[in-house]
Amino acid sequence: MSRFLAELNKRLLVMDGAMGTQLMERGIRPEDCFDAVNLKRPEIVLEVHRAYIKAGADIIETNTFGANRQKLADYQLEKKVKEINVAAAQLARQAAGTPGFVCGSIGPLGKMLEPLGEVTFDQAYEAFAEQAKALAEGGADVVSVETISDLQEMRAAVIAVKTVTKLPVIASLTYDAGEKTVYGTIPEVAVAVLEPLGIDVIAANCSTGPEGMIKVAKRLLSVADIPVMVMPNAGIPELVGNQAIYKMTPEKFGKFAKQFADLGVRIVGGCCGTNPEHIKAIKSQLKTSNIQIKTKGNIQGPNTRFASRTKVVELTAGKPLLVGERINPTGRPVFQEEIRAGKTRIMRQEAEDQSKAKADLLDVNVSVPDTSESDNMAKAVRTIQSVSPLPLSVDSPNRFALEAGLKQCCGRALLNSVNGKRESLESVLPLAKKYGAAIIALALDEKGLPHTADERVRIAERIVLSAVEKGINRADIFVDCLVMTAGVGIHACLETLKAIPLVKEQLGVKTILGISNVSHGMPERAKLNSLYLQLALTYGLDAAIVDVTDKKLRVTSNGSREGLLEAFKAEVDRQRRLGKPGEKKREAVVKNIRLSSYQDIRRAVINGDAELVGELVNQALAKKLKPQKVIDQGLIPGMETVGKKFSKKEFFLPQVIEAAEAMRRGFELCKEKLPKGKSKSAGKVLLATVKGDIHDIGKNIVKMLLENHGFVVVDLGKDVPPETIIAAAKKERPNVIALSALLTTTMVEMGIVKEELDKAGLKIPLLVGGAVVTKGYADRIGAVYSLDAVGAVALAKRIIKVI
């Protein structure tokens, strides 16, 4: 155990406070690059660190929040990643000394990951790995991946840190007032996904003041088996003069720290707006005597958890976990052809149908001969996650396809599967450990399928021991004792059932069965599947891979084991005597796409189905419907509905971006058919992120949505000085100027732009927004305020309509 974790087991620890504002008080500007100060003015960084040590901080964070390749490229410093991070860790060590702890700070990349953005999982992984290695080399004791909103980005970062270093990891997401990230992730999901990845502390930071973070902390503590950390802001900033001020006093902040400690939080620190005085107040409030900490529960308990980006599914005693089997092209030629063609209609439909039928997980198998299964799997996982809120089971005999699916799976998956062959144990189990997945262990090896229950148990034992040796928890292992078709004999089916309780009792793991195999080649499969499932449940089966859409399937035992066994035997005998050909696997239902009204296009936009939008718009244009009408009555109303759902917190950022991409597909098709010069513009918007601010994710989303609604957007980029905005305004004569800022320190640039517009006599409405911007500030400078990107589009339309 590391020195850091050993000390955390003994007492509460205090993290330091904000770095950026402290640097600015010492004359450093955001546009100078805070991370570069470690090289250019190290004495200033050292001074800040020492102030926090003097205030009582046990942990000093390195000045490296933005010191990753992606962000440093904005300052042409991408080749200085190692130098900056090593220097930062050494400066923090110099201040903290031997007794203190150095925490390597890793912030977000500043760009969205695919499919919502252009950064791939591998690119994110490499950027985080590069930074983490440098921090470790510089002497960090622990790493904190912090202020992350996107769970997928957090997964890439944690996996990178765990792979390239041996340092303990703190994983800290940022939640809004509704206790969700802007991507819709709740605290319970964060725990379910990140704990299995091997993090050591789960945390929340930034975004809200301590009042809002108390609710998040309670939710984290209720489900986490590891320590919890919080680093709230010093309240909500208020504008005083031309400066954003956090007004929460150190005394009040310290009292909240005591509340956190009383709840069971193990590390308390400060984020935006905090300074050494706030940390001193925390230290004076917290008890540092030995305390009892929460330990992990029974590892053989029934609390195995799976998760998607927004939903947790927990295995509970007495209720079998149902894994939907329908996303599988085996024996389904129509589905196979669709996968070959790169289309997704069937898998989307199967995902929707199984979700409605109350599956717990969705199994994803896209093995089709003569195709790239890794590409198929990555695309399938992305598609299904856009349709269904359910966690996934990634299913393939190909380890490369498994890894492709696990990378794209934004959640905690079930890996289907590993077997007793040496090759499988050596190649697949490490994937499960790396990506935090639970596993299905198939009780077969090089000799093939065993004949007896005892042989199944012995193979399963070998897999389980190998998995445990690689760090996989027994609670996350589901053994499939493998059932063969009853058509070749009942004896083998009964041996499978006998193995279920033996596996559970002797190995302390869960069990699962691919139920439909029992009826393979039989004339009436549904009845046999249902009887065998009910029978398996009496033996203690924990989970089943089944066709959840089959209305004849019973998922509770209907009668005694003896009665069910006799019924099963009788049904097998009856079907054998029928002499009918075996029932084929139910083929996918491919619904004909027929445009009936503009409402069809609206629904496809709302569902974020770009493929369907393209088909429907093409049909509309083939019917000679006017392209502008398709835009005005189909595409735009669909996106407006998405905006309303986003405002009501029914939709989150992923759904907005998916809908926007779907709308863009239709918009481009319509644009091609519009006569040149006849394209109807909603107006022109001049867009920029203000001087000193290099954050442009929000601005880019606004741009995408504006363009999809027919606006002409002149994007000036990020870190744009007022004089450049004024010059562009004179040249372009836009209907609206829209400005974005993420930092309290750069927000004031919006007021300067407004003053310069007035001086130049330009009566152009100013629309402002960003994480720190408030309506009060907008009112004060004479601008219009938008809470989010969707709202910005609606406001731009309203402004233009008025003028």
Coordinates of C-alpha atoms in Angstrom, one line a residue, residues 44-410:
I44 CA 5.6 32.1 -8.1
V45 CA 4.2 28.6 -8.2
L46 CA 6.4 27.7 -5.2
E47 CA 5.0 30.7 -3.3
V48 CA 1.4 29.6 -3.8
H49 CA 2.2 26.0 -2.8
R50 CA 4.0 27.2 0.4
A51 CA 1.0 29.4 1.3
Y52 CA -1.2 26.4 1.2
I53 CA 1.2 24.3 3.2
K54 CA 1.3 27.0 5.8
A55 CA -2.5 27.0 5.9
G56 CA -2.5 23.4 6.8
A57 CA -3.0 21.5 3.5
D58 CA -1.8 17.9 3.7
I59 CA -2.0 17.5 -0.1
I60 CA -0.5 19.9 -2.7
E61 CA -1.8 19.7 -6.2
T62 CA 0.6 20.3 -9.1
N63 CA 0.0 23.3 -11.3
T64 CA -0.8 21.1 -14.3
F65 CA -4.6 21.2 -14.7
G66 CA -4.2 22.0 -18.4
A67 CA -0.8 20.4 -19.0
N68 CA -1.9 17.8 -21.6
R69 CA -0.9 17.7 -25.2
Q70 CA -4.3 18.8 -26.5
K71 CA -4.5 21.9 -24.4
L72 CA -0.9 22.9 -24.5
A73 CA -1.2 22.9 -28.3
D74 CA -3.2 26.1 -28.0
Y75 CA 0.0 27.8 -26.8
Q76 CA 2.3 25.9 -29.1
L77 CA 3.7 24.0 -26.1
E78 CA 2.6 20.5 -27.0
K79 CA 6.2 19.3 -27.1
K80 CA 6.8 20.5 -23.5
V81 CA 4.3 18.1 -21.8
K82 CA 7.0 16.1 -20.0
E83 CA 9.1 19.1 -19.0
I84 CA 6.2 21.1 -17.6
N85 CA 4.7 18.2 -15.6
V86 CA 8.0 17.0 -14.2
A87 CA 8.9 20.5 -13.1
A88 CA 5.5 21.0 -11.6
A89 CA 5.7 17.8 -9.5
Q90 CA 9.1 18.8 -8.3
L91 CA 8.0 22.2 -7.3
A92 CA 5.1 20.8 -5.3
R93 CA 7.5 18.3 -3.6
Q94 CA 9.8 21.1 -2.7
A95 CA 7.0 22.9 -1.0
A96 CA 5.3 19.9 0.6
G97 CA 8.5 18.3 1.8
T98 CA 8.6 14.6 2.9
P99 CA 5.5 14.7 5.2
G100 CA 3.2 16.3 2.7
F101 CA 1.7 14.6 -0.4
V102 CA 2.0 15.7 -4.0
C103 CA -1.1 15.2 -6.1
G104 CA -0.7 15.4 -9.9
S105 CA -3.5 17.4 -11.3
I106 CA -5.0 16.2 -14.6
G107 CA -7.8 18.2 -16.1
P108 CA -10.0 17.7 -19.1
L109 CA -8.6 17.8 -22.7
G110 CA -10.8 20.7 -23.7
K111 CA -12.2 18.8 -26.6
M112 CA -15.0 16.3 -26.9
L113 CA -14.5 12.6 -27.4
E114 CA -16.1 10.7 -30.3
P115 CA -18.9 10.1 -31.2
L116 CA -19.7 13.6 -29.8
G117 CA -16.4 15.1 -30.9
E118 CA -13.4 14.4 -33.0
V119 CA -11.0 13.1 -30.3
T120 CA -10.8 9.3 -30.4
F121 CA -10.6 7.2 -27.2
D122 CA -7.0 6.2 -28.1
Q123 CA -6.0 9.8 -28.6
A124 CA -7.4 10.8 -25.3
Y125 CA -5.7 7.8 -23.6
E126 CA -2.4 8.7 -25.1
A127 CA -2.6 12.3 -24.0
F128 CA -3.5 11.4 -20.4
A129 CA -0.9 8.6 -20.3
E130 CA 1.8 11.0 -21.4
Q131 CA 0.9 13.5 -18.7
A132 CA 0.5 10.8 -16.0
K133 CA 4.0 9.3 -16.7
A134 CA 5.6 12.7 -16.4
L135 CA 3.9 13.5 -13.1
A136 CA 5.0 10.1 -11.8
E137 CA 8.6 10.8 -12.9
G138 CA 8.4 14.2 -11.2
G139 CA 7.6 12.5 -7.9
A140 CA 3.8 12.7 -7.5
D141 CA 2.3 10.5 -4.7
V142 CA -1.2 10.4 -6.2
V143 CA -3.0 11.6 -9.3
S144 CA -6.3 13.5 -9.4
V145 CA -8.3 13.4 -12.7
E146 CA -10.6 16.3 -12.0
T147 CA -13.3 18.6 -13.2
I148 CA -14.4 16.1 -15.8
S149 CA -18.0 16.1 -17.1
D150 CA -17.8 13.3 -19.7
L151 CA -17.7 9.9 -18.2
Q152 CA -16.0 8.5 -21.3
E153 CA -13.2 11.0 -21.0
M154 CA -12.8 10.0 -17.3
R155 CA -12.6 6.3 -18.4
A156 CA -9.9 7.1 -20.8
A157 CA -7.9 9.1 -18.2
V158 CA -8.2 6.5 -15.4
I159 CA -7.3 3.6 -17.7
A160 CA -4.3 5.6 -18.9
V161 CA -3.1 6.5 -15.4
K162 CA -3.6 2.9 -14.1
T163 CA -1.8 1.5 -17.1
V164 CA 1.4 3.6 -17.2
T165 CA 1.8 4.4 -13.4
K166 CA 1.4 2.6 -10.1
L167 CA 0.1 5.8 -8.4
P168 CA -3.2 5.9 -6.5
V169 CA -5.9 7.6 -8.5
I170 CA -8.6 10.1 -7.5
A171 CA -11.5 10.4 -10.0
S172 CA -13.4 13.7 -9.7
L173 CA -16.4 14.5 -11.8
T174 CA -18.2 17.9 -11.8
Y175 CA -22.0 17.9 -11.2
D176 CA -24.6 20.7 -11.7
A177 CA -27.3 21.8 -9.3
G178 CA -29.4 18.8 -10.4
E179 CA -26.6 16.4 -9.2
K180 CA -25.8 15.3 -12.7
T181 CA -23.0 16.1 -15.1
V182 CA -24.0 18.0 -18.3
Y183 CA -23.7 14.6 -20.0
G184 CA -26.4 13.1 -17.7
T185 CA -24.2 11.0 -15.4
I186 CA -25.3 10.6 -11.8
P187 CA -23.1 9.9 -8.8
E188 CA -24.2 6.3 -8.6
V189 CA -23.2 5.7 -12.2
A190 CA -19.8 7.2 -11.5
V191 CA -19.2 4.8 -8.7
A192 CA -20.4 1.7 -10.6
V193 CA -18.1 2.5 -13.6
L194 CA -15.0 3.9 -11.9
E195 CA -14.6 1.6 -8.9
P196 CA -14.0 -1.5 -11.1
L197 CA -11.4 0.5 -13.0
G198 CA -9.3 0.5 -9.8
I199 CA -9.6 4.1 -8.6
D200 CA -8.7 4.7 -5.0
V201 CA -10.9 7.8 -4.2
I202 CA -14.1 8.9 -5.9
A203 CA -14.7 12.6 -5.8
A204 CA -16.7 15.7 -6.9
N205 CA -15.3 19.2 -7.5
C206 CA -16.0 22.6 -9.0
S207 CA -19.3 23.6 -10.5
T208 CA -21.3 24.2 -7.3
G209 CA -20.7 25.6 -3.9
P210 CA -20.6 23.4 -0.8
E211 CA -24.4 23.5 -0.3
G212 CA -25.0 21.7 -3.6
M213 CA -22.0 19.4 -3.1
I214 CA -23.4 18.0 0.1
K215 CA -26.2 16.3 -1.8
V216 CA -23.6 14.8 -4.2
A217 CA -21.4 13.7 -1.4
K218 CA -24.3 11.9 0.3
R219 CA -25.1 10.0 -2.9
L220 CA -21.4 9.0 -3.4
L221 CA -21.1 7.8 0.2
S222 CA -24.2 5.7 0.0
V223 CA -22.8 3.5 -2.7
A224 CA -19.0 3.8 -2.7
D225 CA -16.7 1.2 -1.1
I226 CA -13.7 3.6 -1.4
P227 CA -13.0 7.0 0.2
V228 CA -14.8 10.1 -1.0
M229 CA -13.3 13.5 -1.6
V230 CA -15.0 16.9 -2.2
M231 CA -13.5 20.1 -3.5
P232 CA -16.4 22.7 -3.8
N233 CA -16.1 26.2 -5.1
A234 CA -16.3 29.1 -2.6
G235 CA -20.0 29.6 -3.5
I236 CA -21.2 31.3 -6.7
P237 CA -19.2 34.3 -8.0
E238 CA -20.7 37.8 -8.0
L239 CA -19.5 40.7 -10.1
V240 CA -18.0 43.5 -8.2
G241 CA -16.9 46.3 -10.5
N242 CA -15.3 44.5 -13.4
Q243 CA -14.2 41.5 -11.3
A244 CA -15.9 38.3 -10.5
I245 CA -15.7 37.7 -6.7
Y246 CA -16.4 34.5 -4.7
K247 CA -17.9 35.9 -1.5
M248 CA -18.2 32.8 0.7
T249 CA -16.0 33.6 3.7
P250 CA -13.4 31.1 4.9
E251 CA -15.3 30.7 8.2
K252 CA -18.5 29.7 6.4
F253 CA -16.6 27.4 4.1
G254 CA -14.8 25.8 7.0
K255 CA -18.1 25.0 8.7
F256 CA -19.3 23.2 5.6
A257 CA -16.1 21.2 5.7
K258 CA -17.1 19.9 9.1
Q259 CA -20.4 18.8 7.7
F260 CA -18.6 16.9 5.0
A261 CA -16.4 15.2 7.5
D262 CA -19.4 14.2 9.7
L263 CA -21.0 12.6 6.6
G264 CA -17.9 10.4 6.2
V265 CA -15.9 12.3 3.5
R266 CA -12.2 11.5 3.7
I267 CA -10.6 14.4 1.9
V268 CA -11.8 18.0 1.8
G269 CA -10.3 20.8 -0.3
G270 CA -11.3 23.8 -2.3
C271 CA -11.8 24.6 -5.9
C272 CA -12.6 27.9 -7.7
G273 CA -12.6 31.0 -5.4
T274 CA -10.8 29.4 -2.5
N275 CA -7.5 30.6 -1.2
P276 CA -5.1 29.7 1.7
E277 CA -7.5 31.3 4.2
H278 CA -10.3 28.9 3.2
I279 CA -7.9 25.9 3.6
K280 CA -6.9 27.2 7.0
A281 CA -10.5 27.3 8.0
I282 CA -11.0 23.7 6.8
K283 CA -8.0 22.5 8.8
S284 CA -9.2 24.1 12.0
Q285 CA -12.6 22.5 11.7
L286 CA -11.6 18.9 10.8
K287 CA -10.8 16.3 13.4
T288 CA -7.6 14.6 12.7
S289 CA -7.9 11.7 15.2
N290 CA -8.0 8.1 14.1
I291 CA -11.5 7.2 12.8
Q292 CA -13.3 4.1 11.6
I293 CA -13.4 4.0 7.8
K294 CA -15.9 2.2 5.6
T295 CA -14.6 -1.1 4.3
K296 CA -15.6 -3.2 1.4
G297 CA -18.5 -5.5 2.0
N298 CA -18.8 -9.3 1.3
I299 CA -17.1 -9.8 -2.1
Q300 CA -19.5 -12.7 -2.7
G301 CA -22.5 -10.6 -2.1
P302 CA -25.2 -10.0 -4.8
N303 CA -24.4 -6.4 -5.5
T304 CA -22.7 -6.7 -8.9
R305 CA -23.4 -3.5 -10.8
F306 CA -23.4 -2.6 -14.4
A307 CA -23.9 0.9 -15.9
S308 CA -24.5 2.9 -19.0
R309 CA -23.7 6.6 -19.1
T310 CA -26.9 7.4 -17.2
K311 CA -28.2 4.2 -15.5
V312 CA -27.1 1.6 -13.0
V313 CA -28.4 -2.0 -13.1
E314 CA -27.7 -4.0 -10.0
L315 CA -27.9 -7.7 -9.6
T316 CA -30.1 -8.5 -6.6
A317 CA -31.0 -11.7 -4.9
G318 CA -34.1 -13.4 -6.1
K319 CA -34.3 -11.6 -9.4
P320 CA -32.5 -13.0 -12.4
L321 CA -30.5 -10.5 -14.6
L322 CA -31.9 -10.7 -18.1
V323 CA -29.5 -10.1 -21.0
G324 CA -31.2 -9.4 -24.3
E325 CA -29.8 -11.7 -27.0
R326 CA -31.4 -10.1 -30.2
I327 CA -28.5 -8.0 -31.4
N328 CA -26.8 -11.0 -33.0
P329 CA -26.7 -11.7 -36.8
T330 CA -26.0 -15.4 -36.5
G331 CA -28.5 -17.3 -38.7
R332 CA -30.1 -14.0 -39.7
P333 CA -29.0 -13.2 -43.3
V334 CA -30.9 -9.9 -43.5
F335 CA -29.2 -8.6 -40.4
Q336 CA -25.8 -9.8 -41.7
E337 CA -26.3 -7.9 -45.0
E338 CA -27.2 -4.7 -43.1
I339 CA -24.0 -4.9 -41.1
R340 CA -22.0 -5.5 -44.3
A341 CA -23.6 -2.4 -45.7
G342 CA -22.6 -0.3 -42.7
K343 CA -26.3 0.3 -41.8
T344 CA -27.8 0.4 -38.3
R345 CA -31.5 0.2 -38.7
I346 CA -32.0 -3.3 -37.4
M347 CA -29.6 -3.0 -34.4
R348 CA -31.4 0.3 -33.4
Q349 CA -34.8 -1.4 -33.6
E350 CA -33.6 -4.4 -31.7
A351 CA -32.1 -2.2 -29.0
E352 CA -35.3 -0.2 -28.7
D353 CA -37.6 -3.3 -28.6
Q354 CA -35.5 -5.1 -26.0
S355 CA -35.3 -2.0 -23.8
K356 CA -39.1 -1.7 -23.9
A357 CA -39.3 -5.4 -23.0
K358 CA -37.4 -4.7 -19.8
A359 CA -34.1 -6.3 -20.5
D360 CA -31.4 -5.5 -17.9
L361 CA -28.4 -5.6 -20.3
L362 CA -28.1 -5.8 -24.1
D363 CA -25.8 -8.3 -25.6
V364 CA -23.9 -7.0 -28.7
N365 CA -22.6 -9.5 -31.2
V366 CA -21.9 -8.3 -34.7
S367 CA -19.7 -11.2 -36.0
V368 CA -20.1 -11.3 -39.8
P369 CA -17.7 -13.2 -42.1
D370 CA -15.5 -11.1 -44.4
T371 CA -15.9 -7.8 -42.4
S372 CA -13.9 -6.0 -39.8
E373 CA -15.4 -7.2 -36.6
S374 CA -13.6 -4.5 -34.6
D375 CA -15.0 -1.8 -36.7
N376 CA -18.5 -3.4 -36.6
M377 CA -18.3 -3.6 -32.8
A378 CA -17.2 -0.1 -32.3
K379 CA -20.0 1.3 -34.5
A380 CA -22.6 -1.0 -33.0
V381 CA -21.7 0.0 -29.4
R382 CA -21.9 3.7 -30.3
T383 CA -25.2 3.3 -32.1
I384 CA -26.9 1.2 -29.4
Q385 CA -25.7 3.6 -26.7
S386 CA -27.5 6.4 -28.6
V387 CA -30.7 4.5 -28.6
S388 CA -30.9 2.7 -25.3
P389 CA -30.0 3.6 -21.7
L390 CA -29.1 0.0 -20.8
P391 CA -25.7 -1.3 -20.0
L392 CA -24.1 -3.6 -22.5
S393 CA -22.6 -7.1 -22.8
V394 CA -19.8 -7.0 -25.4
D395 CA -19.9 -10.4 -27.1
S396 CA -17.2 -11.8 -29.5
P397 CA -14.7 -14.6 -29.8
N398 CA -12.3 -12.0 -31.2
R399 CA -10.2 -10.2 -28.5
F400 CA -9.6 -7.2 -30.8
A401 CA -13.4 -6.8 -31.3
L402 CA -13.9 -7.1 -27.6
E403 CA -11.4 -4.3 -26.9
A404 CA -12.9 -2.1 -29.6
G405 CA -16.3 -2.5 -27.9
L406 CA -15.0 -2.0 -24.4
K407 CA -13.3 1.2 -25.4
Q408 CA -16.5 2.6 -26.9
C409 CA -18.7 1.4 -24.0
C410 CA -19.3 4.5 -21.9

